[in-house]
PDB file of C-alpha atoms in Angstrom:
ATOM      1  CA  UNK A  86       4.703  17.465   5.553  1.00 40.00           C
ATOM      2  CA  UNK A  87       5.559  14.633   3.147  1.00 44.00           C
ATOM      3  CA  UNK A  88       8.481  13.393   1.114  1.00 48.00           C
ATOM      4  CA  UNK A  89       8.425  14.742  -2.450  1.00 48.00           C
ATOM      5  CA  UNK A  90      10.169  11.624  -3.792  1.00 53.00           C
ATOM      6  CA  UNK A  91       7.480   9.271  -2.561  1.00 55.00           C
ATOM      7  CA  UNK A  92       4.868   7.674  -4.820  1.00 58.00           C
ATOM      8  CA  UNK A  93       1.153   7.791  -4.365  1.00 70.00           C
ATOM      9  CA  UNK A  94       0.266   4.490  -5.965  1.00 83.00           C
ATOM     10  CA  UNK A  95       0.138   1.757  -3.358  1.00 84.00           C
ATOM     11  CA  UNK A  96      -0.991  -1.833  -3.484  1.00 86.00           C
ATOM     12  CA  UNK A  97      -1.981  -3.365  -0.152  1.00 86.00           C
ATOM     13  CA  UNK A  98      -1.672  -7.102   0.023  1.00 86.00           C
ATOM     14  CA  UNK A  99      -3.843  -8.516   2.784  1.00 83.00           C
ATOM     15  CA  UNK A 100      -3.995 -11.927   4.449  1.00 81.00           C
ATOM     16  CA  UNK A 101      -0.317 -12.720   4.165  1.00 84.00           C
ATOM     17  CA  UNK A 102       1.516 -15.167   6.476  1.00 84.00           C
ATOM     18  CA  UNK A 103       3.137 -13.411   9.379  1.00 84.00           C
ATOM     19  CA  UNK A 104       6.610 -14.549   8.410  1.00 86.00           C
ATOM     20  CA  UNK A 105       6.543 -13.239   4.848  1.00 87.00           C
ATOM     21  CA  UNK A 106       9.725 -11.496   3.642  1.00 89.00           C
ATOM     22  CA  UNK A 107      10.419  -8.818   1.081  1.00 91.00           C
ATOM     23  CA  UNK A 108      12.185 -11.327  -1.178  1.00 90.00           C
ATOM     24  CA  UNK A 109       9.042 -13.440  -1.342  1.00 89.00           C
ATOM     25  CA  UNK A 110       7.000 -10.487  -2.424  1.00 89.00           C
ATOM     26  CA  UNK A 111       9.622  -9.378  -4.939  1.00 90.00           C
ATOM     27  CA  UNK A 112       9.742 -12.896  -6.436  1.00 89.00           C
ATOM     28  CA  UNK A 113       5.965 -12.866  -6.761  1.00 88.00           C
ATOM     29  CA  UNK A 114       6.174  -9.507  -8.571  1.00 89.00           C
ATOM     30  CA  UNK A 115       9.430 -10.190 -10.458  1.00 88.00           C
ATOM     31  CA  UNK A 116       7.965  -9.029 -13.808  1.00 87.00           C
ATOM     32  CA  UNK A 117       7.277  -5.572 -12.249  1.00 87.00           C
ATOM     33  CA  UNK A 118      10.478  -5.368 -10.088  1.00 84.00           C
ATOM     34  CA  UNK A 119      11.722  -2.246 -11.957  1.00 84.00           C
ATOM     35  CA  UNK A 120       8.488  -0.356 -11.281  1.00 86.00           C
ATOM     36  CA  UNK A 121       8.484  -0.973  -7.514  1.00 87.00           C
ATOM     37  CA  UNK A 122       9.735   1.925  -5.459  1.00 86.00           C
ATOM     38  CA  UNK A 123       9.309   0.466  -1.962  1.00 87.00           C
ATOM     39  CA  UNK A 124       7.931  -2.570  -0.048  1.00 90.00           C
ATOM     40  CA  UNK A 125       6.746  -2.117   3.496  1.00 89.00           C
ATOM     41  CA  UNK A 126       5.867  -5.114   5.629  1.00 90.00           C
ATOM     42  CA  UNK A 127       3.371  -5.173   8.463  1.00 86.00           C
ATOM     43  CA  UNK A 128       1.746  -8.070  10.358  1.00 83.00           C
ATOM     44  CA  UNK A 129      -0.330  -9.852   7.715  1.00 82.00           C
ATOM     45  CA  UNK A 130      -0.048  -6.972   5.257  1.00 85.00           C
ATOM     46  CA  UNK A 131       2.448  -5.753   2.703  1.00 87.00           C
ATOM     47  CA  UNK A 132       2.401  -2.283   1.154  1.00 88.00           C
ATOM     48  CA  UNK A 133       3.987  -2.065  -2.299  1.00 88.00           C
ATOM     49  CA  UNK A 134       4.526   1.376  -3.800  1.00 87.00           C
ATOM     50  CA  UNK A 135       4.689   1.876  -7.587  1.00 86.00           C
ATOM     51  CA  UNK A 136       5.759   4.729  -9.891  1.00 83.00           C
ATOM     52  CA  UNK A 137       2.582   4.905 -12.020  1.00 82.00           C
ATOM     53  CA  UNK A 138      -1.092   4.086 -11.792  1.00 81.00           C
ATOM     54  CA  UNK A 139      -1.135   2.011 -15.001  1.00 84.00           C
ATOM     55  CA  UNK A 140       1.475  -0.392 -13.543  1.00 86.00           C
ATOM     56  CA  UNK A 141      -0.507  -0.507 -10.284  1.00 83.00           C
ATOM     57  CA  UNK A 142      -3.632  -1.628 -12.142  1.00 83.00           C
ATOM     58  CA  UNK A 143      -1.715  -4.319 -14.052  1.00 86.00           C
ATOM     59  CA  UNK A 144      -0.157  -5.663 -10.885  1.00 86.00           C
ATOM     60  CA  UNK A 145      -3.519  -5.648  -9.091  1.00 82.00           C
ATOM     61  CA  UNK A 146      -4.989  -7.909 -11.804  1.00 82.00           C
ATOM     62  CA  UNK A 147      -1.873 -10.081 -11.828  1.00 85.00           C
ATOM     63  CA  UNK A 148      -1.802 -10.644  -8.059  1.00 82.00           C
ATOM     64  CA  UNK A 149      -5.375 -11.970  -7.777  1.00 76.00           C
ATOM     65  CA  UNK A 150      -5.382 -15.731  -7.296  1.00 77.00           C
ATOM     66  CA  UNK A 151      -1.636 -15.970  -6.507  1.00 83.00           C
ATOM     67  CA  UNK A 152      -0.299 -17.581  -3.318  1.00 84.00           C
ATOM     68  CA  UNK A 153       2.491 -16.642  -0.952  1.00 80.00           C
ATOM     69  CA  UNK A 154       3.289 -19.565   1.242  1.00 75.00           C
ATOM     70  CA  UNK A 155       0.031 -21.454   1.548  1.00 78.00           C
ATOM     71  CA  UNK A 156      -2.283 -18.447   1.685  1.00 79.00           C
ATOM     72  CA  UNK A 157      -3.991 -16.632  -1.161  1.00 80.00           C
ATOM     73  CA  UNK A 158      -3.138 -12.985  -1.693  1.00 78.00           C
ATOM     74  CA  UNK A 159      -5.944 -10.412  -1.727  1.00 75.00           C
ATOM     75  CA  UNK A 160      -5.142  -7.097  -3.460  1.00 71.00           C
ATOM     76  CA  UNK A 161      -6.666  -3.727  -2.609  1.00 72.00           C
ATOM     77  CA  UNK A 162      -6.058  -0.651  -4.721  1.00 66.00           C
ATOM     78  CA  UNK A 163      -4.953   2.598  -3.092  1.00 66.00           C
ATOM     79  CA  UNK A 164      -4.196   5.830  -4.819  1.00 64.00           C
ATOM     80  CA  UNK A 165      -2.826   8.114  -2.152  1.00 62.00           C
ATOM     81  CA  UNK A 166      -2.421  11.854  -2.275  1.00 57.00           C
ATOM     82  CA  UNK A 167      -0.630  13.361   0.712  1.00 53.00           C
ATOM     83  CA  UNK A 168      -2.435  16.712   0.659  1.00 53.00           C
ATOM     84  CA  UNK A 169      -5.795  14.945   0.886  1.00 50.00           C
ATOM     85  CA  UNK A 170      -4.519  12.864   3.840  1.00 49.00           C
ATOM     86  CA  UNK A 171      -3.223  16.016   5.526  1.00 47.00           C
ATOM     87  CA  UNK A 172      -6.529  17.826   5.091  1.00 46.00           C
ATOM     88  CA  UNK A 173      -8.615  14.916   6.412  1.00 44.00           C
ATOM     89  CA  UNK A 174      -6.407  14.456   9.469  1.00 44.00           C
ATOM     90  CA  UNK A 175      -6.541  18.208  10.105  1.00 44.00           C
ATOM     91  CA  UNK A 176     -10.334  18.089   9.903  1.00 46.00           C
ATOM     92  CA  UNK A 177     -10.477  15.256  12.403  1.00 47.00           C
ATOM     93  CA  UNK A 178      -8.184  17.146  14.773  1.00 47.00           C
ATOM     94  CA  UNK A 179     -10.306  20.300  14.668  1.00 47.00           C
ATOM     95  CA  UNK A 180     -13.543  18.404  15.086  1.00 47.00           C
ATOM     96  CA  UNK A 181     -12.180  16.593  18.153  1.00 48.00           C
ATOM     97  CA  UNK A 182     -11.007  19.901  19.658  1.00 48.00           C
ATOM     98  CA  UNK A 183     -14.423  21.380  19.011  1.00 46.00           C
ATOM     99  CA  UNK A 184     -16.138  18.516  20.838  1.00 48.00           C
ATOM    100  CA  UNK A 185     -13.880  18.742  23.874  1.00 47.00           C
ATOM    101  CA  UNK A 186     -14.016  22.560  24.172  1.00 48.00           C
ATOM    102  CA  UNK A 187     -17.745  22.599  24.966  1.00 46.00           C
TER     103      UNK A 187
END
């Protein structure tokens, strides 16, 4: 299932340098450091989870036009709900099984 302590408000930062660190992201978002629940790094991406949607919208507007290293940061807004994700993945599974059973 899913962790009940997790947040569903996630900002995805795209186009980051490959060697970006969590401290660089936290210094960029230092005004909102208390509202951040988690930072997850991936190649060229960073996922930043927040406690509320209002903070997420403020941060999204703040991040536009900022730079990490020498690359501009592009923000994308995600509001995730785990039950919806579970349902859609279940639908995909059943539709694939249906295709292969014939």
